[in-house]
Amino acid sequence: MPLTSVVDATRSMRPRKILIIVENLPVPFDRRVWAEAQSLQRAGYEVTVICPRGPFAEAPFESIDGIEVYRHPQPIEANGKLGYIAEYSSALWWEFAYSLKVFWRRGFDVIHACNPPDLIFLVGAFYKYVFGKKFVFDHHDLNPELFEAKFGRRGLVWKALVLLERMTFSVADVSIATNKSYADVAIQRGGMKPDRVFVVRSGPNLARVRELAPDNTWRNGRSHLVAYVGVIGEQEGIDLLLEAVRHITSACRRNDIQFVIMGAGPSLDKLKETCARMQLSEFVTFTGRIDDTTLFKVLSTADVCVNPDRPNAMNDMSTMNKVMEYMALGKPIVQFDLAEGRVSALSASLYARNTDTTDFGDKILELINDPLRRRDMGLYGRNRVRDELSWEHEEPNLMAAYDAVFNRASPARNDHDSASRFSPS
């Protein structure tokens, strides 16, 4: 056998190596990224992750179930445009520095970049054009729409974000979209070829999402519990939820419902102050960031779960992990009537008129007052996740994306149009 054939055969036998870079959350607390990393490892890839440090994930290096995780410092949490510039610049520096360490120590064949921000393509472009590595863009957030949602306008910064998004797509060998709306953006605004775009939804990992025995101490002595989990920021609409709570407690004179808001983010302290100023503190518990056991204990105790995401282009086109987890645990949901929220939940949710906090509060009370309806909606959502939307149904689509990266034929090919099976009927 010629030497070149021996070398090619040897290369094909060694495990492919993937470097995942994510800035938004530490691993393993970024649920989508951790599910992807575990799936790739089970498929025979060697996986390394670079991510920020954070609460419960402060070790600079950790090997978890054979996946090597490098965590870089993140000294600030962005608040305002200058804050975001400082955060993203710092993170990009650390991501590049840690990538050099991984490249030297372990090597990789693919950089799998998870936004936001749309700057990680700079790291990917270096390795792609200098060393011939592949670049996969895992599209988690629409950054131009996210900017518009945060600051209420477009302008030069918005145009720059559109340009960075387009540059990210231009470097990508394959793009992974979290839903059909994002796939449309990749093709129409990003210029990607449809056969290089794969829909991999953020389905709950049912091995992780688990129902626990209720803990009624979270009810604070009240009969009912309403729960929220997610980032505490401007676009998440927690201020709208507080207005709905005020409607429930003041206009409707209901003092038998406790609200638990789980999560951390740049608006947490401000919203705590707002809650106190609205004289709602006795009805609302802010937990900050919590561990999975506490999270699932609260959700298991809840009668109703809520998704008050503020109606805007970003949230309208985005699939929210919290909605999927509520459904996996059999919880009925109240949310505003956003396109992808409805695609995910269908009959597992009631849909309030957008930004109408009185209607949002009334929808919560509809469910609180009707336990049979809560049970039926919860059962529908649980079955929908287990039969259609859980991570086990999305894993083959991730594998198909990687088959495309390495130009392998795949029976699980996920064309752009295959996402239509999640469209409302």
mmCIF file of N, CA and C in Angstrom, residues 58-154:
data_model
loop_
_atom_site.group_PDB
_atom_site.id
_atom_site.type_symbol
_atom_site.label_atom_id
_atom_site.label_comp_id
_atom_site.label_asym_id
_atom_site.label_seq_id
_atom_site.Cartn_x
_atom_site.Cartn_y
_atom_site.Cartn_z
ATOM 1 N N GLU A 58 -16.556 27.254 38.868
ATOM 2 C CA GLU A 58 -15.469 28.206 39.001
ATOM 3 C C GLU A 58 -14.091 27.609 38.729
ATOM 4 N N ALA A 59 -13.986 26.283 38.621
ATOM 5 C CA ALA A 59 -12.689 25.659 38.377
ATOM 6 C C ALA A 59 -12.193 26.029 36.986
ATOM 7 N N PRO A 60 -10.927 26.465 36.850
ATOM 8 C CA PRO A 60 -10.420 26.834 35.528
ATOM 9 C C PRO A 60 -10.314 25.645 34.575
ATOM 10 N N PHE A 61 -10.164 24.441 35.120
ATOM 11 C CA PHE A 61 -10.148 23.242 34.278
ATOM 12 C C PHE A 61 -10.844 22.108 35.024
ATOM 13 N N GLU A 62 -11.617 21.343 34.261
ATOM 14 C CA GLU A 62 -12.316 20.201 34.832
ATOM 15 C C GLU A 62 -12.573 19.192 33.730
ATOM 16 N N SER A 63 -12.403 17.917 34.057
ATOM 17 C CA SER A 63 -12.780 16.847 33.137
ATOM 18 C C SER A 63 -14.070 16.229 33.669
ATOM 19 N N ILE A 64 -15.146 16.338 32.873
ATOM 20 C CA ILE A 64 -16.459 15.843 33.290
ATOM 21 C C ILE A 64 -16.869 14.739 32.328
ATOM 22 N N ASP A 65 -16.932 13.531 32.828
ATOM 23 C CA ASP A 65 -17.334 12.388 31.998
ATOM 24 C C ASP A 65 -16.505 12.300 30.722
ATOM 25 N N GLY A 66 -15.222 12.617 30.834
ATOM 26 C CA GLY A 66 -14.319 12.510 29.694
ATOM 27 C C GLY A 66 -14.289 13.734 28.797
ATOM 28 N N ILE A 67 -15.120 14.734 29.063
ATOM 29 C CA ILE A 67 -15.121 15.979 28.295
ATOM 30 C C ILE A 67 -14.282 17.002 29.041
ATOM 31 N N GLU A 68 -13.253 17.532 28.398
ATOM 32 C CA GLU A 68 -12.371 18.503 29.037
ATOM 33 C C GLU A 68 -12.983 19.898 28.932
ATOM 34 N N VAL A 69 -13.077 20.594 30.069
ATOM 35 C CA VAL A 69 -13.719 21.901 30.122
ATOM 36 C C VAL A 69 -12.712 22.918 30.655
ATOM 37 N N TYR A 70 -12.410 23.922 29.843
ATOM 38 C CA TYR A 70 -11.565 25.045 30.247
ATOM 39 C C TYR A 70 -12.466 26.256 30.466
ATOM 40 N N ARG A 71 -12.344 26.875 31.640
ATOM 41 C CA ARG A 71 -13.190 28.024 31.963
ATOM 42 C C ARG A 71 -12.314 29.268 32.136
ATOM 43 N N HIS A 72 -12.633 30.300 31.378
ATOM 44 C CA HIS A 72 -11.833 31.523 31.430
ATOM 45 C C HIS A 72 -12.469 32.542 32.375
ATOM 46 N N PRO A 73 -11.674 33.490 32.872
ATOM 47 C CA PRO A 73 -12.239 34.536 33.742
ATOM 48 C C PRO A 73 -13.252 35.375 32.976
ATOM 49 N N GLN A 74 -14.274 35.808 33.690
ATOM 50 C CA GLN A 74 -15.234 36.761 33.134
ATOM 51 C C GLN A 74 -15.457 37.814 34.209
ATOM 52 N N PRO A 75 -14.611 38.853 34.222
ATOM 53 C CA PRO A 75 -14.591 39.781 35.355
ATOM 54 C C PRO A 75 -15.811 40.672 35.461
ATOM 55 N N ILE A 76 -16.548 40.875 34.350
ATOM 56 C CA ILE A 76 -17.693 41.777 34.411
ATOM 57 C C ILE A 76 -18.902 41.095 33.800
ATOM 58 N N GLU A 77 -20.077 41.592 34.155
ATOM 59 C CA GLU A 77 -21.309 41.197 33.482
ATOM 60 C C GLU A 77 -21.874 42.435 32.827
ATOM 61 N N ALA A 78 -22.124 42.337 31.515
ATOM 62 C CA ALA A 78 -22.437 43.513 30.718
ATOM 63 C C ALA A 78 -23.718 44.201 31.170
ATOM 64 N N ASN A 79 -23.672 45.530 31.138
ATOM 65 C CA ASN A 79 -24.863 46.351 31.369
ATOM 66 C C ASN A 79 -24.647 47.661 30.613
ATOM 67 N N GLY A 80 -25.276 47.824 29.463
ATOM 68 C CA GLY A 80 -25.040 48.973 28.609
ATOM 69 C C GLY A 80 -24.053 48.644 27.507
ATOM 70 N N LYS A 81 -24.012 49.521 26.468
ATOM 71 C CA LYS A 81 -23.196 49.229 25.288
ATOM 72 C C LYS A 81 -21.707 49.118 25.618
ATOM 73 N N LEU A 82 -21.182 50.035 26.434
ATOM 74 C CA LEU A 82 -19.768 49.971 26.778
ATOM 75 C C LEU A 82 -19.457 48.710 27.571
ATOM 76 N N GLY A 83 -20.389 48.310 28.428
ATOM 77 C CA GLY A 83 -20.198 47.079 29.188
ATOM 78 C C GLY A 83 -20.116 45.866 28.284
ATOM 79 N N TYR A 84 -20.960 45.829 27.256
ATOM 80 C CA TYR A 84 -20.927 44.691 26.334
ATOM 81 C C TYR A 84 -19.628 44.672 25.547
ATOM 82 N N ILE A 85 -19.149 45.830 25.125
ATOM 83 C CA ILE A 85 -17.883 45.877 24.394
ATOM 84 C C ILE A 85 -16.752 45.343 25.263
ATOM 85 N N ALA A 86 -16.714 45.770 26.528
ATOM 86 C CA ALA A 86 -15.669 45.303 27.440
ATOM 87 C C ALA A 86 -15.780 43.799 27.684
ATOM 88 N N GLU A 87 -17.012 43.320 27.909
ATOM 89 C CA GLU A 87 -17.197 41.888 28.174
ATOM 90 C C GLU A 87 -16.780 41.053 26.979
ATOM 91 N N TYR A 88 -17.247 41.426 25.798
ATOM 92 C CA TYR A 88 -16.971 40.618 24.614
ATOM 93 C C TYR A 88 -15.498 40.654 24.231
ATOM 94 N N SER A 89 -14.848 41.805 24.395
ATOM 95 C CA SER A 89 -13.418 41.897 24.087
ATOM 96 C C SER A 89 -12.605 41.014 25.015
ATOM 97 N N SER A 90 -12.934 41.080 26.300
ATOM 98 C CA SER A 90 -12.230 40.255 27.276
ATOM 99 C C SER A 90 -12.440 38.771 26.979
ATOM 100 N N ALA A 91 -13.686 38.398 26.726
ATOM 101 C CA ALA A 91 -13.975 36.985 26.468
ATOM 102 C C ALA A 91 -13.278 36.498 25.206
ATOM 103 N N LEU A 92 -13.262 37.322 24.150
ATOM 104 C CA LEU A 92 -12.621 36.906 22.904
ATOM 105 C C LEU A 92 -11.131 36.669 23.107
ATOM 106 N N TRP A 93 -10.506 37.527 23.902
ATOM 107 C CA TRP A 93 -9.083 37.333 24.199
ATOM 108 C C TRP A 93 -8.857 35.999 24.894
ATOM 109 N N TRP A 94 -9.652 35.725 25.929
ATOM 110 C CA TRP A 94 -9.477 34.480 26.665
ATOM 111 C C TRP A 94 -9.791 33.260 25.806
ATOM 112 N N GLU A 95 -10.818 33.370 24.970
ATOM 113 C CA GLU A 95 -11.169 32.240 24.094
ATOM 114 C C GLU A 95 -10.025 31.907 23.152
ATOM 115 N N PHE A 96 -9.405 32.934 22.595
ATOM 116 C CA PHE A 96 -8.275 32.684 21.698
ATOM 117 C C PHE A 96 -7.086 32.115 22.459
ATOM 118 N N ALA A 97 -6.798 32.681 23.632
ATOM 119 C CA ALA A 97 -5.665 32.192 24.431
ATOM 120 C C ALA A 97 -5.866 30.730 24.833
ATOM 121 N N TYR A 98 -7.075 30.388 25.285
ATOM 122 C CA TYR A 98 -7.335 29.003 25.682
ATOM 123 C C TYR A 98 -7.360 28.077 24.472
ATOM 124 N N SER A 99 -7.805 28.583 23.320
ATOM 125 C CA SER A 99 -7.791 27.732 22.123
ATOM 126 C C SER A 99 -6.371 27.354 21.732
ATOM 127 N N LEU A 100 -5.432 28.286 21.913
ATOM 128 C CA LEU A 100 -4.027 27.955 21.639
ATOM 129 C C LEU A 100 -3.542 26.843 22.566
ATOM 130 N N LYS A 101 -3.946 26.901 23.837
ATOM 131 C CA LYS A 101 -3.569 25.863 24.788
ATOM 132 C C LYS A 101 -4.135 24.510 24.367
ATOM 133 N N VAL A 102 -5.424 24.483 23.987
ATOM 134 C CA VAL A 102 -6.042 23.224 23.560
ATOM 135 C C VAL A 102 -5.394 22.721 22.275
ATOM 136 N N PHE A 103 -5.134 23.636 21.338
ATOM 137 C CA PHE A 103 -4.505 23.259 20.070
ATOM 138 C C PHE A 103 -3.145 22.614 20.307
ATOM 139 N N TRP A 104 -2.397 23.151 21.249
ATOM 140 C CA TRP A 104 -1.063 22.629 21.538
ATOM 141 C C TRP A 104 -1.131 21.304 22.291
ATOM 142 N N ARG A 105 -2.038 21.200 23.267
ATOM 143 C CA ARG A 105 -2.069 20.024 24.142
ATOM 144 C C ARG A 105 -2.836 18.842 23.559
ATOM 145 N N ARG A 106 -3.981 19.141 22.924
ATOM 146 C CA ARG A 106 -4.857 18.053 22.494
ATOM 147 C C ARG A 106 -5.175 18.097 21.008
ATOM 148 N N GLY A 107 -5.201 19.285 20.453
ATOM 149 C CA GLY A 107 -5.557 19.461 19.053
ATOM 150 C C GLY A 107 -7.055 19.396 18.836
ATOM 151 N N PHE A 108 -7.497 19.824 17.663
ATOM 152 C CA PHE A 108 -8.914 19.727 17.292
ATOM 153 C C PHE A 108 -9.027 19.818 15.782
ATOM 154 N N ASP A 109 -10.111 19.269 15.262
ATOM 155 C CA ASP A 109 -10.414 19.314 13.839
ATOM 156 C C ASP A 109 -11.482 20.350 13.510
ATOM 157 N N VAL A 110 -12.316 20.650 14.493
ATOM 158 C CA VAL A 110 -13.455 21.540 14.283
ATOM 159 C C VAL A 110 -13.558 22.507 15.452
ATOM 160 N N ILE A 111 -13.820 23.776 15.152
ATOM 161 C CA ILE A 111 -14.270 24.730 16.169
ATOM 162 C C ILE A 111 -15.773 24.886 16.010
ATOM 163 N N HIS A 112 -16.488 24.613 17.092
ATOM 164 C CA HIS A 112 -17.949 24.683 17.143
ATOM 165 C C HIS A 112 -18.273 25.900 17.995
ATOM 166 N N ALA A 113 -18.680 27.002 17.349
ATOM 167 C CA ALA A 113 -18.856 28.286 18.032
ATOM 168 C C ALA A 113 -20.322 28.541 18.322
ATOM 169 N N CYS A 114 -20.614 28.855 19.581
ATOM 170 C CA CYS A 114 -21.987 29.130 20.020
ATOM 171 C C CYS A 114 -22.098 30.616 20.347
ATOM 172 N N ASN A 115 -22.970 31.324 19.632
ATOM 173 C CA ASN A 115 -23.133 32.743 19.938
ATOM 174 C C ASN A 115 -24.202 32.920 21.007
ATOM 175 N N PRO A 116 -24.371 34.095 21.634
ATOM 176 C CA PRO A 116 -23.688 35.340 21.322
ATOM 177 C C PRO A 116 -22.325 35.449 21.996
ATOM 178 N N PRO A 117 -21.462 36.380 21.531
ATOM 179 C CA PRO A 117 -21.661 37.314 20.424
ATOM 180 C C PRO A 117 -21.216 36.690 19.106
ATOM 181 N N ASP A 118 -21.402 37.415 18.009
ATOM 182 C CA ASP A 118 -20.954 36.937 16.703
ATOM 183 C C ASP A 118 -19.529 37.406 16.439
ATOM 184 N N LEU A 119 -18.641 37.089 17.373
ATOM 185 C CA LEU A 119 -17.224 37.426 17.235
ATOM 186 C C LEU A 119 -16.338 36.197 17.231
ATOM 187 N N ILE A 120 -16.873 35.071 17.634
ATOM 188 C CA ILE A 120 -16.049 33.863 17.760
ATOM 189 C C ILE A 120 -15.566 33.390 16.388
ATOM 190 N N PHE A 121 -16.211 33.881 15.319
ATOM 191 C CA PHE A 121 -15.738 33.516 13.984
ATOM 192 C C PHE A 121 -14.298 33.970 13.767
ATOM 193 N N LEU A 122 -13.840 35.010 14.504
ATOM 194 C CA LEU A 122 -12.456 35.460 14.377
ATOM 195 C C LEU A 122 -11.491 34.366 14.824
ATOM 196 N N VAL A 123 -11.833 33.667 15.892
ATOM 197 C CA VAL A 123 -11.021 32.529 16.328
ATOM 198 C C VAL A 123 -11.122 31.416 15.293
ATOM 199 N N GLY A 124 -12.348 31.121 14.861
ATOM 200 C CA GLY A 124 -12.539 30.064 13.871
ATOM 201 C C GLY A 124 -11.828 30.348 12.570
ATOM 202 N N ALA A 125 -11.859 31.617 12.103
ATOM 203 C CA ALA A 125 -11.211 31.963 10.840
ATOM 204 C C ALA A 125 -9.696 31.761 10.920
ATOM 205 N N PHE A 126 -9.110 32.086 12.061
ATOM 206 C CA PHE A 126 -7.660 31.885 12.221
ATOM 207 C C PHE A 126 -7.290 30.422 11.997
ATOM 208 N N TYR A 127 -7.994 29.524 12.657
ATOM 209 C CA TYR A 127 -7.649 28.105 12.532
ATOM 210 C C TYR A 127 -8.084 27.529 11.176
ATOM 211 N N LYS A 128 -9.158 28.065 10.607
ATOM 212 C CA LYS A 128 -9.615 27.552 9.313
ATOM 213 C C LYS A 128 -8.637 27.922 8.200
ATOM 214 N N TYR A 129 -8.241 29.189 8.160
ATOM 215 C CA TYR A 129 -7.448 29.656 7.031
ATOM 216 C C TYR A 129 -5.947 29.456 7.222
ATOM 217 N N VAL A 130 -5.507 29.265 8.455
ATOM 218 C CA VAL A 130 -4.086 29.002 8.702
ATOM 219 C C VAL A 130 -3.809 27.508 8.806
ATOM 220 N N PHE A 131 -4.712 26.748 9.465
ATOM 221 C CA PHE A 131 -4.444 25.341 9.721
ATOM 222 C C PHE A 131 -5.454 24.393 9.060
ATOM 223 N N GLY A 132 -6.417 24.921 8.320
ATOM 224 C CA GLY A 132 -7.346 24.058 7.592
ATOM 225 C C GLY A 132 -8.405 23.395 8.449
ATOM 226 N N LYS A 133 -8.716 23.957 9.621
ATOM 227 C CA LYS A 133 -9.739 23.378 10.488
ATOM 228 C C LYS A 133 -11.138 23.770 10.002
ATOM 229 N N LYS A 134 -12.130 23.028 10.419
ATOM 230 C CA LYS A 134 -13.510 23.307 10.066
ATOM 231 C C LYS A 134 -14.128 24.254 11.092
ATOM 232 N N PHE A 135 -15.155 24.982 10.658
ATOM 233 C CA PHE A 135 -15.841 25.921 11.541
ATOM 234 C C PHE A 135 -17.339 25.673 11.469
ATOM 235 N N VAL A 136 -17.944 25.372 12.631
ATOM 236 C CA VAL A 136 -19.388 25.161 12.753
ATOM 237 C C VAL A 136 -19.960 26.301 13.575
ATOM 238 N N PHE A 137 -20.989 26.950 13.047
ATOM 239 C CA PHE A 137 -21.654 28.038 13.765
ATOM 240 C C PHE A 137 -22.956 27.513 14.336
ATOM 241 N N ASP A 138 -23.053 27.509 15.664
ATOM 242 C CA ASP A 138 -24.253 27.066 16.386
ATOM 243 C C ASP A 138 -25.012 28.332 16.797
ATOM 244 N N HIS A 139 -26.081 28.632 16.076
ATOM 245 C CA HIS A 139 -26.748 29.925 16.143
ATOM 246 C C HIS A 139 -27.775 29.925 17.275
ATOM 247 N N HIS A 140 -27.398 30.454 18.437
ATOM 248 C CA HIS A 140 -28.263 30.460 19.616
ATOM 249 C C HIS A 140 -29.121 31.714 19.721
ATOM 250 N N ASP A 141 -28.592 32.864 19.288
ATOM 251 C CA ASP A 141 -29.315 34.130 19.441
ATOM 252 C C ASP A 141 -29.159 34.973 18.176
ATOM 253 N N LEU A 142 -30.190 35.740 17.869
ATOM 254 C CA LEU A 142 -30.148 36.686 16.757
ATOM 255 C C LEU A 142 -29.604 38.004 17.293
ATOM 256 N N ASN A 143 -28.319 38.248 17.101
ATOM 257 C CA ASN A 143 -27.705 39.411 17.748
ATOM 258 C C ASN A 143 -28.240 40.750 17.275
ATOM 259 N N PRO A 144 -28.513 40.965 15.988
ATOM 260 C CA PRO A 144 -29.108 42.249 15.618
ATOM 261 C C PRO A 144 -30.458 42.476 16.301
ATOM 262 N N GLU A 145 -31.292 41.448 16.326
ATOM 263 C CA GLU A 145 -32.586 41.566 16.999
ATOM 264 C C GLU A 145 -32.413 41.706 18.509
ATOM 265 N N LEU A 146 -31.391 41.043 19.074
ATOM 266 C CA LEU A 146 -31.126 41.159 20.500
ATOM 267 C C LEU A 146 -30.735 42.592 20.860
ATOM 268 N N PHE A 147 -29.898 43.212 20.039
ATOM 269 C CA PHE A 147 -29.517 44.609 20.270
ATOM 270 C C PHE A 147 -30.743 45.514 20.216
ATOM 271 N N GLU A 148 -31.571 45.312 19.198
ATOM 272 C CA GLU A 148 -32.765 46.136 19.056
ATOM 273 C C GLU A 148 -33.706 45.965 20.242
ATOM 274 N N ALA A 149 -33.800 44.720 20.746
ATOM 275 C CA ALA A 149 -34.657 44.474 21.906
ATOM 276 C C ALA A 149 -34.116 45.169 23.152
ATOM 277 N N LYS A 150 -32.797 45.204 23.317
ATOM 278 C CA LYS A 150 -32.199 45.793 24.514
ATOM 279 C C LYS A 150 -32.240 47.316 24.489
ATOM 280 N N PHE A 151 -31.999 47.902 23.296
ATOM 281 C CA PHE A 151 -31.793 49.348 23.243
ATOM 282 C C PHE A 151 -32.883 50.083 22.473
ATOM 283 N N GLY A 152 -33.836 49.356 21.878
ATOM 284 C CA GLY A 152 -34.998 49.986 21.275
ATOM 285 C C GLY A 152 -34.744 50.736 19.995
ATOM 286 N N ARG A 153 -33.644 50.469 19.306
ATOM 287 C CA ARG A 153 -33.365 51.160 18.039
ATOM 288 C C ARG A 153 -32.349 50.340 17.244
ATOM 289 N N ARG A 154 -32.116 50.791 16.005
ATOM 290 C CA ARG A 154 -31.136 50.145 15.140
ATOM 291 C C ARG A 154 -29.881 51.021 15.052
#
